[in-house]
mmCIF file of C-alpha atoms in Angstrom:
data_model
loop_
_atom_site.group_PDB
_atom_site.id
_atom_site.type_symbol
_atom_site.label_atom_id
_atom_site.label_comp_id
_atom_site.label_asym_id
_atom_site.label_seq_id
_atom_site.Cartn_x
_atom_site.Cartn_y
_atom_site.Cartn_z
ATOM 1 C CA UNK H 1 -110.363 -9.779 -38.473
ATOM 2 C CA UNK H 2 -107.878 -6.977 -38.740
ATOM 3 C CA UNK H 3 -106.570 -5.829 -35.357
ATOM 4 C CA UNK H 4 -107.679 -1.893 -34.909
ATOM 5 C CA UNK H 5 -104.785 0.033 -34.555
ATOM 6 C CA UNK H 6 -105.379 1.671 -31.280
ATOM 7 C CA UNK H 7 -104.927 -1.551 -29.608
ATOM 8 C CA UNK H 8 -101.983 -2.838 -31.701
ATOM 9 C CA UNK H 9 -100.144 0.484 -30.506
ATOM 10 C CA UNK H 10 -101.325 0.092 -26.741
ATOM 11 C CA UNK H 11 -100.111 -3.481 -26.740
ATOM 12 C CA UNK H 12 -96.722 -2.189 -27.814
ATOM 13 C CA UNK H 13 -96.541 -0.140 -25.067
ATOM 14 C CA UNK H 14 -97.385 -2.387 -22.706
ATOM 15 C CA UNK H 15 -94.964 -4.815 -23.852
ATOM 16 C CA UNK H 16 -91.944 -2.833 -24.235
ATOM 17 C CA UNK H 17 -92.722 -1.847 -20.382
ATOM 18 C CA UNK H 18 -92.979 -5.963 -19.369
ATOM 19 C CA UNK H 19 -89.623 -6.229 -20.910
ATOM 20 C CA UNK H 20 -88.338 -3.393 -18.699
ATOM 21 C CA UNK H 21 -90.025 -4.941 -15.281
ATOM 22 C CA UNK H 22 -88.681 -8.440 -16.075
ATOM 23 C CA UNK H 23 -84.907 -7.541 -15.896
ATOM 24 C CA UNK H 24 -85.919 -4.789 -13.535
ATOM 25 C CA UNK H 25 -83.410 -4.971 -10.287
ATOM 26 C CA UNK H 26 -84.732 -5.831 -6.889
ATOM 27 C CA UNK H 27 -82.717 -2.522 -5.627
ATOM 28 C CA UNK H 28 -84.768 -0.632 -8.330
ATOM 29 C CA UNK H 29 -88.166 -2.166 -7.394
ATOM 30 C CA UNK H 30 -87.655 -1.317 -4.152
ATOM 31 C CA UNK H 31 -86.901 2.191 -4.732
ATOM 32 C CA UNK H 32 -90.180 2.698 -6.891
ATOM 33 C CA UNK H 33 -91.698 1.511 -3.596
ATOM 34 C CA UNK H 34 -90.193 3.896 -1.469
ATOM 35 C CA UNK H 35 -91.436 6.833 -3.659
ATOM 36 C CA UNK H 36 -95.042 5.837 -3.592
ATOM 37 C CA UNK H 37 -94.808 5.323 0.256
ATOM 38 C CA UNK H 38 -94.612 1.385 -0.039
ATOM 39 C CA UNK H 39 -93.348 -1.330 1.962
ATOM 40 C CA UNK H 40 -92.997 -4.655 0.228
ATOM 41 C CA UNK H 41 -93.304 -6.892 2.911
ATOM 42 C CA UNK H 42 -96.672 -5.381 3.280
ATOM 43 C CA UNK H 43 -97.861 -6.024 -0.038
ATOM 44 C CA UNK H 44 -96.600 -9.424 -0.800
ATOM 45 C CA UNK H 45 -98.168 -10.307 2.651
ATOM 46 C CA UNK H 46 -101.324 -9.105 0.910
ATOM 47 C CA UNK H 47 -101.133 -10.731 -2.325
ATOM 48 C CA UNK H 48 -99.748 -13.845 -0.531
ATOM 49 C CA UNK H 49 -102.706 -14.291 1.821
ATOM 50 C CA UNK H 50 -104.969 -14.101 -0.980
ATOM 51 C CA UNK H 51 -103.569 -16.284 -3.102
ATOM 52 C CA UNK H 52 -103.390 -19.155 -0.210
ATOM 53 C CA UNK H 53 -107.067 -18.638 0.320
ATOM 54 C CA UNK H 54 -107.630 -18.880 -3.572
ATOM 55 C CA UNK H 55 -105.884 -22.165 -4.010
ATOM 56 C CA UNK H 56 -106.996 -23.313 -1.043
ATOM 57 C CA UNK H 57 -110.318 -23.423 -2.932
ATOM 58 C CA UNK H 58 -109.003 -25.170 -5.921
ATOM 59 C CA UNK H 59 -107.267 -28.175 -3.856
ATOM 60 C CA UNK H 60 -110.525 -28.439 -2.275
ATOM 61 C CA UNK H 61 -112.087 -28.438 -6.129
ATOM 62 C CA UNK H 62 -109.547 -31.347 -6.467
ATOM 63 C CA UNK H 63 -110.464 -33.104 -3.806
ATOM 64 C CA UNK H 64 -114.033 -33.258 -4.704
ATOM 65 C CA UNK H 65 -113.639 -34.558 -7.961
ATOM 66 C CA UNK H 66 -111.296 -36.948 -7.371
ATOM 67 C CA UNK H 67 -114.060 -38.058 -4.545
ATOM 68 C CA UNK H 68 -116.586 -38.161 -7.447
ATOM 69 C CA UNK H 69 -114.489 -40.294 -9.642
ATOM 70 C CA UNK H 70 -114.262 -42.581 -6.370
ATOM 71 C CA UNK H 71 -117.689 -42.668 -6.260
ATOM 72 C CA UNK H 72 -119.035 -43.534 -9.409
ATOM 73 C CA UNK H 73 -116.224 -46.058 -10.757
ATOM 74 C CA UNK H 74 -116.550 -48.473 -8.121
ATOM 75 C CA UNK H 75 -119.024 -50.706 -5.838
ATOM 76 C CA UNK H 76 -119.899 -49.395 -2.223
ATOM 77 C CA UNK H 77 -119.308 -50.624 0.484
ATOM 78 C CA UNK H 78 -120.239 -49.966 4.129
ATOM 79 C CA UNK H 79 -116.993 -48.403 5.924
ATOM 80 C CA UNK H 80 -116.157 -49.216 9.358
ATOM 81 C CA UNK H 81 -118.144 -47.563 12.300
ATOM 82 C CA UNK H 82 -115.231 -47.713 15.011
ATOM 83 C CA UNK H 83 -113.607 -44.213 14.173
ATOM 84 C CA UNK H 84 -110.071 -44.646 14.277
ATOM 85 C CA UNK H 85 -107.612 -42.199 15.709
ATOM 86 C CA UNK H 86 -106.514 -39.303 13.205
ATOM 87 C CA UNK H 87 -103.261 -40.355 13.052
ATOM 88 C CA UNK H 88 -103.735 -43.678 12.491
ATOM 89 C CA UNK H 89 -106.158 -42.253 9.197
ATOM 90 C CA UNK H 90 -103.341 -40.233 7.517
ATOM 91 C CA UNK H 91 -100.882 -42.958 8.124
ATOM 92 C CA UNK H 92 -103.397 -45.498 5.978
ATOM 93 C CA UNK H 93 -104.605 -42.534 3.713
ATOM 94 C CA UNK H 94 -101.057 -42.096 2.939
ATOM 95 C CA UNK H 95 -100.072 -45.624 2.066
ATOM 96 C CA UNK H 96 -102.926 -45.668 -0.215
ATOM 97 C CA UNK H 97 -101.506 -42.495 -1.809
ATOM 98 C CA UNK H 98 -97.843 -44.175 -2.562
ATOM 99 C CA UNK H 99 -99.477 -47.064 -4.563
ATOM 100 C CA UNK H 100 -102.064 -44.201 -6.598
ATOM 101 C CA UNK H 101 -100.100 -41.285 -7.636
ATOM 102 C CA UNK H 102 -103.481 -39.582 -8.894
ATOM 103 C CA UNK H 103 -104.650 -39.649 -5.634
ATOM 104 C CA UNK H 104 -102.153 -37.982 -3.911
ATOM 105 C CA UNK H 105 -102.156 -35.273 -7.019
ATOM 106 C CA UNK H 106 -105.330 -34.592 -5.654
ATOM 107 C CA UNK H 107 -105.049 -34.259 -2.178
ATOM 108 C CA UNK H 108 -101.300 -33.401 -1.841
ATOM 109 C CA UNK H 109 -101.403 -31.209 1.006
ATOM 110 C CA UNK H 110 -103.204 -33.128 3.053
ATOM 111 C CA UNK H 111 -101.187 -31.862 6.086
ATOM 112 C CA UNK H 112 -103.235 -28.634 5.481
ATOM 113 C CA UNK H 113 -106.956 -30.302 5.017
ATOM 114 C CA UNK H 114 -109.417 -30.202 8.319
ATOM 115 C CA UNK H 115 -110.056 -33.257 10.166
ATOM 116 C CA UNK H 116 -113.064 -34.019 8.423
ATOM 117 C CA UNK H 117 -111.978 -33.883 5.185
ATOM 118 C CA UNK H 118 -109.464 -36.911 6.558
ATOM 119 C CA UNK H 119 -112.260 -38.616 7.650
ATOM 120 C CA UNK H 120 -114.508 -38.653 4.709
ATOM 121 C CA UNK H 121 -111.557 -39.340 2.312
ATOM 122 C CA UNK H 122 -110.711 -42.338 4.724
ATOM 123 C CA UNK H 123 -114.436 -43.496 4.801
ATOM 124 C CA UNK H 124 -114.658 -43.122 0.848
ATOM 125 C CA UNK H 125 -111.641 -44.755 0.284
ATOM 126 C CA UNK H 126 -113.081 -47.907 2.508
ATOM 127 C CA UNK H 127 -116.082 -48.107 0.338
ATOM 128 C CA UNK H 128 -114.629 -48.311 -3.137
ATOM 129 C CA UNK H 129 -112.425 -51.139 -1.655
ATOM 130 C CA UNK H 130 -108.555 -49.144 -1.458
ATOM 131 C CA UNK H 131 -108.843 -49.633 1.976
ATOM 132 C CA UNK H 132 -110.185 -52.755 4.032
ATOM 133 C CA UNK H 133 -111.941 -51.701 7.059
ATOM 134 C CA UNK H 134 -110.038 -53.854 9.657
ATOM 135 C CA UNK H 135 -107.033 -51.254 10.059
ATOM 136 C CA UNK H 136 -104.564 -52.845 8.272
ATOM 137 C CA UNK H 137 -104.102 -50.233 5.407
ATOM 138 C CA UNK H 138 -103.988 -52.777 3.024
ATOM 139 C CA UNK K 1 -98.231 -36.277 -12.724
ATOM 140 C CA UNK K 2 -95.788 -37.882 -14.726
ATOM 141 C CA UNK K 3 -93.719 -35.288 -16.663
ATOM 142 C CA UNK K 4 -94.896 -34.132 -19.626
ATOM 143 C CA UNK K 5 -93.479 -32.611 -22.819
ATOM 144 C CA UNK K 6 -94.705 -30.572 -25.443
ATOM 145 C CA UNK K 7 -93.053 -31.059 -29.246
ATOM 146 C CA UNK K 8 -95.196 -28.942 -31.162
ATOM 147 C CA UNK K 9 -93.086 -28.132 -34.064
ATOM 148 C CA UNK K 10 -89.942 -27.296 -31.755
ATOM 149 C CA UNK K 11 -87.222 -28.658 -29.694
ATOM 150 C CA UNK K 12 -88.655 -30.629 -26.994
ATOM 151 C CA UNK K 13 -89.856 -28.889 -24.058
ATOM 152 C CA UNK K 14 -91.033 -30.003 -20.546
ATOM 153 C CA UNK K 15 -94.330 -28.662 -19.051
ATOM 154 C CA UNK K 16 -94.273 -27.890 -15.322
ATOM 155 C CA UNK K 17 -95.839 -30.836 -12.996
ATOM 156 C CA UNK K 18 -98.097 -29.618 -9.711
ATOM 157 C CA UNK K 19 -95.331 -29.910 -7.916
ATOM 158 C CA UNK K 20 -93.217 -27.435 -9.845
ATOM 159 C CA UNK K 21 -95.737 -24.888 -9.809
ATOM 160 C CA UNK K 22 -96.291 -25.749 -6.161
ATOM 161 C CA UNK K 23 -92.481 -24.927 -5.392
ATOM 162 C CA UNK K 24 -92.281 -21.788 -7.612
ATOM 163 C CA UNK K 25 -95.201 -20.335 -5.676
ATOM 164 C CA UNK K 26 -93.711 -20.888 -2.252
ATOM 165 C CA UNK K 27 -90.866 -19.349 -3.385
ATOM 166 C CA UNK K 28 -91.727 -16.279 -4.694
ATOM 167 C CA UNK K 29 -90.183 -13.536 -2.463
ATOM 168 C CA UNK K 30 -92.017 -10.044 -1.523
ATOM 169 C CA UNK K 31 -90.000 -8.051 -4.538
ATOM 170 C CA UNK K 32 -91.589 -11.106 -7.330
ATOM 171 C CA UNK K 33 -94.957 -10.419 -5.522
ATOM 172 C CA UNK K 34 -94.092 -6.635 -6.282
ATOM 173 C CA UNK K 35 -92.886 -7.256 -9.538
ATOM 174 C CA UNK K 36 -96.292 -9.300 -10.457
ATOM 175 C CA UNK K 37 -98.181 -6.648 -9.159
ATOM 176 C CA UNK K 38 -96.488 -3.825 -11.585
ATOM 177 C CA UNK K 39 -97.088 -5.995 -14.550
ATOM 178 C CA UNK K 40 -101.028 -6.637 -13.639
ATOM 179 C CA UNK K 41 -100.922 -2.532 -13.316
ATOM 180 C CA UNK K 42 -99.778 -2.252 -16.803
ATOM 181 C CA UNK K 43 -102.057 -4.546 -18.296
ATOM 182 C CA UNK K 44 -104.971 -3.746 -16.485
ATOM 183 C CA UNK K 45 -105.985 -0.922 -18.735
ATOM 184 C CA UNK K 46 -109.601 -1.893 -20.478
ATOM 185 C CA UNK K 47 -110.373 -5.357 -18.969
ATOM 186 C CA UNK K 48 -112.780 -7.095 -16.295
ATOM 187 C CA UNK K 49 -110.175 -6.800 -13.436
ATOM 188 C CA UNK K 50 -110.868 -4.725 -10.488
ATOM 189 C CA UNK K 51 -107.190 -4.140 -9.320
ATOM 190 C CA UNK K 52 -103.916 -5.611 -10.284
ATOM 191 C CA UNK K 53 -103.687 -7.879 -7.348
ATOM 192 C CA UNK K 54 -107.297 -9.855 -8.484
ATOM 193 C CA UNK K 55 -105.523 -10.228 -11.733
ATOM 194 C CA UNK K 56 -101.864 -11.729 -10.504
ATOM 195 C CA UNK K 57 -104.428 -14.039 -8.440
ATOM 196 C CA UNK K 58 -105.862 -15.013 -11.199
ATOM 197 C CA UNK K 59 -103.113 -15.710 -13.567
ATOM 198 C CA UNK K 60 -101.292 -18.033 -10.168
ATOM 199 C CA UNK K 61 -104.251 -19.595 -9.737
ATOM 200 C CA UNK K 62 -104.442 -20.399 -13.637
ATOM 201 C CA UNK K 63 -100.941 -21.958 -14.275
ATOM 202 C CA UNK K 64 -101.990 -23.824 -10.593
ATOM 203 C CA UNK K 65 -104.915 -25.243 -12.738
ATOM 204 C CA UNK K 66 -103.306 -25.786 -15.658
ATOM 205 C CA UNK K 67 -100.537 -28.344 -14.190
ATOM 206 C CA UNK K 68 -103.045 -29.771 -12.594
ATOM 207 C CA UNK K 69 -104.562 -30.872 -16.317
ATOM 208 C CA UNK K 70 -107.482 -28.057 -16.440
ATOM 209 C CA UNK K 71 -107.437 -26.023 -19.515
ATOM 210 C CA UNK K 72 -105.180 -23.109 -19.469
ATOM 211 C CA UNK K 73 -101.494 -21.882 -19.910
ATOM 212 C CA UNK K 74 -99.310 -24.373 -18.654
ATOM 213 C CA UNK K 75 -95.545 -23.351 -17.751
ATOM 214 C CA UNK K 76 -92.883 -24.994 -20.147
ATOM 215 C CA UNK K 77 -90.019 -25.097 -17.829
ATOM 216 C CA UNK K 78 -87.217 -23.659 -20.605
ATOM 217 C CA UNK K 79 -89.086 -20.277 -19.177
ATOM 218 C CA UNK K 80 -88.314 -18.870 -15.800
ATOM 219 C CA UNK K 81 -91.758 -18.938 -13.616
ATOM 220 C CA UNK K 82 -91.951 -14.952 -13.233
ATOM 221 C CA UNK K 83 -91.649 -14.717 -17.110
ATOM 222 C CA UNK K 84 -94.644 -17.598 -17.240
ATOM 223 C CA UNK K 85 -96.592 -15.557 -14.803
ATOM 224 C CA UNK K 86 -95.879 -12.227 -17.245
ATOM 225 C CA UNK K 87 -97.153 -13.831 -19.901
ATOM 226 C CA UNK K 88 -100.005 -15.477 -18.519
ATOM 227 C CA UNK K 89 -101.099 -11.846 -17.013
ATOM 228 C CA UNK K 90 -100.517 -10.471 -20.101
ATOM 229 C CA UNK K 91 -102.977 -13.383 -21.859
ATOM 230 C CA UNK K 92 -105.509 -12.870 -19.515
ATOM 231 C CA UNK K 93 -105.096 -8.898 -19.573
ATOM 232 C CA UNK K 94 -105.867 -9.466 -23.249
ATOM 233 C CA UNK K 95 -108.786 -11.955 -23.386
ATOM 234 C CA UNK K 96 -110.770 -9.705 -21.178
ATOM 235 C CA UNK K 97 -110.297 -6.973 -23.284
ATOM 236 C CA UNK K 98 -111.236 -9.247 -25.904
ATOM 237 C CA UNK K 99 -114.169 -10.564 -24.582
ATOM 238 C CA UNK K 100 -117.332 -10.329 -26.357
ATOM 239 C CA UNK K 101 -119.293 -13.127 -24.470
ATOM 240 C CA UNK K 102 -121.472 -11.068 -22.098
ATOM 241 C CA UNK K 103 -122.600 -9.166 -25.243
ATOM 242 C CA UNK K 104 -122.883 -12.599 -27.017
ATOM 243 C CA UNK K 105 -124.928 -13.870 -24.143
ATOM 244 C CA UNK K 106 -127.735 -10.974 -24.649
ATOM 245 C CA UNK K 107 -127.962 -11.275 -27.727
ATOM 246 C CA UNK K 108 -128.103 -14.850 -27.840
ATOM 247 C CA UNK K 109 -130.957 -14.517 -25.532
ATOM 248 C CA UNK K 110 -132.951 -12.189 -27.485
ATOM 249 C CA UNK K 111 -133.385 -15.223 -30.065
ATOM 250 C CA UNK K 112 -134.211 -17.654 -27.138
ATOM 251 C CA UNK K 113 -137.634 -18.787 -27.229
ATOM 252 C CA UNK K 114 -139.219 -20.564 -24.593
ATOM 253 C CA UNK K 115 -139.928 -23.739 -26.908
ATOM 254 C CA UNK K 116 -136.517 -24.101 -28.460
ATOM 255 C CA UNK K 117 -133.798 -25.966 -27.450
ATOM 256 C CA UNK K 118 -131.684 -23.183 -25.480
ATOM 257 C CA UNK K 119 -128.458 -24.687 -26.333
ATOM 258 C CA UNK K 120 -128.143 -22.890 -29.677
ATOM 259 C CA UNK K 121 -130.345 -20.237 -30.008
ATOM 260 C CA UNK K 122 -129.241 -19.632 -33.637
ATOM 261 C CA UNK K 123 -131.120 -23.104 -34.978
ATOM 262 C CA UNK K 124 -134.365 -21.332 -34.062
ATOM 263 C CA UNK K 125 -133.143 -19.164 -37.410
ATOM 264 C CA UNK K 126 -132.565 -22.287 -38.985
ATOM 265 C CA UNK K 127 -129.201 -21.165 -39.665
ATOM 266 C CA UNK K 128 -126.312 -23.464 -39.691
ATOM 267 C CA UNK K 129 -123.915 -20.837 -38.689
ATOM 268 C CA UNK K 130 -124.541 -17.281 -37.238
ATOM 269 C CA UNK K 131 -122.247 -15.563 -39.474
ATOM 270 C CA UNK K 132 -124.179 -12.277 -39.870
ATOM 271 C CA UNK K 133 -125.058 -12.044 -36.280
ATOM 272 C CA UNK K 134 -121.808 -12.881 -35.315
ATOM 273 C CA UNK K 135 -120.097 -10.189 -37.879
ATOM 274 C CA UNK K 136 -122.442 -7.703 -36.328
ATOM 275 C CA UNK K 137 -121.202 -8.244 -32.342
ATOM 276 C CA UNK K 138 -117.521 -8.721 -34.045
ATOM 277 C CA UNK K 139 -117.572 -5.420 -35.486
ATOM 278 C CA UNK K 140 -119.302 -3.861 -32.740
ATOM 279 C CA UNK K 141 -116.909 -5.024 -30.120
ATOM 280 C CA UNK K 142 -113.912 -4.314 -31.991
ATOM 281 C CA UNK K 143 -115.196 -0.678 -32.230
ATOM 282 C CA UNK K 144 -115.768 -0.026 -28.562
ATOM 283 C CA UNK K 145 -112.162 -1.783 -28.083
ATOM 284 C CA UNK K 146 -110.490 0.645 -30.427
ATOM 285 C CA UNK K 147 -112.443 3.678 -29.044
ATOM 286 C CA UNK K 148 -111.496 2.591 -25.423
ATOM 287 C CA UNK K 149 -107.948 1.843 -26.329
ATOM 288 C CA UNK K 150 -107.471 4.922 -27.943
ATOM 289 C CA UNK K 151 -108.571 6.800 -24.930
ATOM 290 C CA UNK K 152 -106.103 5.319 -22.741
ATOM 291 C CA UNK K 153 -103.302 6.513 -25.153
ATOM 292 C CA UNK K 154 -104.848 9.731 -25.410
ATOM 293 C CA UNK K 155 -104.119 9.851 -21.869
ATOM 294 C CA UNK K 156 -100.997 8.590 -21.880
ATOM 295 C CA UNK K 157 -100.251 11.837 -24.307
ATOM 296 C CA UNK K 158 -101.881 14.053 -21.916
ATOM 297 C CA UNK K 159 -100.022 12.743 -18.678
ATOM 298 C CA UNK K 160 -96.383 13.189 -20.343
ATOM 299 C CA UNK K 161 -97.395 16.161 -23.007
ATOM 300 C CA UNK K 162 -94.749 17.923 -20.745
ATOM 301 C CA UNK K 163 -91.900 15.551 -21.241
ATOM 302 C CA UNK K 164 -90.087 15.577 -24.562
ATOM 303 C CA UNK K 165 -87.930 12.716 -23.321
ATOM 304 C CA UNK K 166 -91.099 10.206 -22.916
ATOM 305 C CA UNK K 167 -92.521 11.607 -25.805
ATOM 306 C CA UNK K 168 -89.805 10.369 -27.767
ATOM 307 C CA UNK K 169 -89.319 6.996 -25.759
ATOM 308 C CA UNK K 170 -93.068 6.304 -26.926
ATOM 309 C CA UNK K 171 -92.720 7.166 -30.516
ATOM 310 C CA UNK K 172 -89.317 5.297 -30.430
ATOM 311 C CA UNK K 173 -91.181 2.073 -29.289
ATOM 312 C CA UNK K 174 -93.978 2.622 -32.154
ATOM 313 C CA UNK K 175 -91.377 2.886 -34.632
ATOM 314 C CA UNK K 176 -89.634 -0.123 -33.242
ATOM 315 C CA UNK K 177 -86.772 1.994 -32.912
ATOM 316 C CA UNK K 178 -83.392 0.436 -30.588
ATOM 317 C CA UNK K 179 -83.023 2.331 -26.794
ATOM 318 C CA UNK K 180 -79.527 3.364 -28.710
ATOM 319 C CA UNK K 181 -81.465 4.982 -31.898
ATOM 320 C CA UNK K 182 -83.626 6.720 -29.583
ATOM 321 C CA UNK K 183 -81.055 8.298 -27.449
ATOM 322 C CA UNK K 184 -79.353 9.459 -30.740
ATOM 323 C CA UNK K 185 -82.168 11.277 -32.120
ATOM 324 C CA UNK K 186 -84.037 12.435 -28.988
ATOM 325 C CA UNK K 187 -80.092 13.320 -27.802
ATOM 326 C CA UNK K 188 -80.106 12.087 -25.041
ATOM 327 C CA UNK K 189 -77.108 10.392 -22.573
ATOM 328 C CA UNK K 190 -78.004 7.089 -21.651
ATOM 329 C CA UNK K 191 -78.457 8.094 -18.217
ATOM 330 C CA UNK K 192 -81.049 10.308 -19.274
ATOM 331 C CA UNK K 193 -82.815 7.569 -21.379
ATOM 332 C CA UNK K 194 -82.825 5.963 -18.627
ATOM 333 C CA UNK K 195 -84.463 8.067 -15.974
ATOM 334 C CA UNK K 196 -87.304 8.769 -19.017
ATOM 335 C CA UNK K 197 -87.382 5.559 -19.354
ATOM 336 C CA UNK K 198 -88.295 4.528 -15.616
ATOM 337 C CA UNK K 199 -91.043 8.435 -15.715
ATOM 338 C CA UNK K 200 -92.400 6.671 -18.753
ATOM 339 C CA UNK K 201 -92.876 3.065 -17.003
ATOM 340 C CA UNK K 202 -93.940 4.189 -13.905
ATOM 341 C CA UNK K 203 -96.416 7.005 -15.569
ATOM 342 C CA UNK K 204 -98.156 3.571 -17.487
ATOM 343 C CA UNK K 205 -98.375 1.781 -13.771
ATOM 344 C CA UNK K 206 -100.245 4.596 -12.218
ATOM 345 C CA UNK K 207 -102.188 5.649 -15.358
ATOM 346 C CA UNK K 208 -103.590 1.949 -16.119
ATOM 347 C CA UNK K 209 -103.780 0.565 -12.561
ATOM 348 C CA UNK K 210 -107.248 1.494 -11.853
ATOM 349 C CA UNK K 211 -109.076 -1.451 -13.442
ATOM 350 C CA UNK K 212 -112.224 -0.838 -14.980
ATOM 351 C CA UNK K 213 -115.165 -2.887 -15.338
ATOM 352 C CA UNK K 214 -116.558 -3.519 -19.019
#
C-alpha cells in the first residue's frame, strides 16, 4: 500500500536531523545541554541505571531458558545435599562453562548473579550429569 | 556465539556476538547516552513510547536480544554501534507508528465465538484469507497515521512560521535540495545555515519529545 504523504515528508525530516546528530560534536552536544539547563553526567546516569536494570532482566530470561533446556533434554538426577562453599560452586560452574560455550552465553555475568542463582545452576547442572556430585568438577 | 556473517546479496559482513554488544554498551560515554536520547526525541513523534529514554532502552535492550539469537535487528559490525542504535530507534520509532495490532486484536475479537477455535478467528467466516477485513483496518490505520502525521508538521510550521531561514532548511530537505543549494537560494552564509540549521534540529527535539500514547 502506497505510503500517505504526510508521513513520507515527516520521515524526511526526521532523517535529515539523525544525519545531523550522528556527526554532531561532543563540544556541540554539550552546549545544547547547557541551554536547556542540562548536565550530562546526570542524564546518562539516568539512562544508564535503567538500562542495567533492563538487561539485568533479560540475562535472567537467559538463564531460565537455558535452565529449561537443562531440564528437559536430559535424565535427573539427585544432586548432592552437602552444600559446598560458594566459591568452590563458581570455580566448578565455571569449568563446566569452558567445555559448553552455550552455557556460559547464557549466564556470562555470573559475577553479577545472587548466590542462589549459583546454587540452583550448580544443583541443575549435577542432575543432568555436567557435574558429578563428589566435588571434583568433572 | 561463534561469529556469524550475513551474505545476503552483498560483500560479506559480520554480525555482532553478545560479547560485542556487551562491550559497546559499557562503553558508551554520558555525551552517546545524550546523543541516543536526542535521536529517541526526534522519532518519538506518533508512537507507543512514553519518553525518549523508554525508547533508547528499548532499542539497547533489542540489539542485546538480537546477538543473543532472539528475533530483532542485529548489529553488522561494518556499522559503528551509535549508528546501529540510530537505526534501530529509528525502526522501532516507525513500527509503532505502524502498528495496527491493538486495532487488529478488537476486531479480531469481535468475530471470536466462544465455540471456535480462537486461534484464527477469520475461519469462523470460512474465509481462507481476511482480505476485506484486513483492507478495511489497513485503510483505516493508514488514515489516522496520515492525519496524525500531518498534525505534527503542521506544528512544526507553526513553531518556526517566524523563521524564514528554517522555513527554507525544511523545504530544502523536501526537495532533496544540497545544504550548499539551500544556502544559495535562501542566501544565506554558511554560518547562518548553520545556526538555522541547529534552531531547526533542536525545534524537532523539543516539539516531538513528548511521546504520545496511541
Amino acid at each position: 500500500m502506497k505510503r500517505p504523504k504526510a508521513s513520507n515528508k515527516l520521515e524526511k525530516l526526521q532523517q535529515a536531523a539523525l544525519e545531523d546528530l550522528v556527526s554532531l560534536p561532543d563540544e556541540e552536544l554539550r552546549q545544547d545541554l547547557i541551554e536547556d539547563g542540562e548536565e550530562p553526567k546526570a542524564i546518562a546516569a539516568q539512562m544508564r541505571a535503567r538500562l542495567q536494570t533492563s538487561l539485568a532482566g533479560e540475562r535472567r530470561k537467559l538463564l531460565q531458558v537455558a535452565r529449561e533446556k537443562l531440564r528437559s533434554s536430559a535424565t535427573l538426577r539427585a544432586p548432592s545435599t552437602a552444600r559446598l562453599p560458594l566459591e568452590r560452586i563458581k570455580q566448578i560452574v565455571q569449568a563446566v562453562f569452558q567445555r559448553d560455550q552455550a552455557l556460559r552465553l547464557a549466564f556470562r555475568e555470573g559475577k553479577r548473579q545472587s548466590e542462589a542463582d549459583w546454587q540452583s545452576l550448580y544443583d541443575d547442572l549435577v542432575a543432568v550429569g555436567a557435574i558429578a556430585p563428589n566435588d571434583s568438577g568433572d | 556465539m561463534a561469529e556469524q556473517v550475513e551474505t545476503c546479496g552483498s560483500p560479506e559482513r559480520k554480525l555482532a556476538t553478545p560479547d560485542d554488544v556487551a562491550e559497546a554498551i559499557e562503553g558508551l560515554t554520558d555525551e552517546d547516552f545524550v546523543r541516543l536520547r536526542k535521536a529517541a526525541a526526534i522519532c518519538l513523534e506518533g508512537t507507543a513510547y512514553g519518553s525518549p529514554e523508554e525508547l533508547v532502552d528499548e532499542a539497547l535492550v533489542q540489539g542485546f536480544r538480537a546477538a543473543h539469537g532472539d528475533k530483532g535487528r542485529r548489529w553488522p559490525k561494518h556499522v559503528t554501534f551509535i549508528a546501529f542504535v540510530f537505526m534501530t530507534i529509528k525502526g522501532l520509532a516507525s513500527d509503532s507508528r505502524d502498528s495496527a495490532e491493538q486495532r487488529c486484536t478488537v476486531r479480531a475479537g469481535d468475530l471470536i465465538d466462544a465455540n471456535i477455535d480462537k486461534r484464527d478467528p477469520f475461519d469462523a467466516l470460512g474465509q481462507s484469507s481476511p482480505s476485506v477485513e484486513d483492507e478495511l483496518v489497513n485503510v483505516e490505520v493508514a488514515e489516522e497515521r496520515n492525519a496524525k502525521d500531518q498534525a505534527a508538521l503542521t506544528r512544526l510550521d507553526e513553531y518556526f512560521k517566524d523563521d524564514d531561514q528554517v522555513q527554507m532548511i525544511i523545504m530544502g530537505i523536501h526537495d532533496d535540495l544540497s545544504a550548499a543549494q539551500i544556502q544559495e537560494i535562501a542566501g544565506m552564509t554558511a554560518t547562518q545555515y548553520e545556526t538555522a540549521r541547529r534552531r531547526w534540529r533542536r525545534g524537532l527535539e523539543k516539539l516531538f519529545s513528548g511521546g504520545r500514547k496511541v
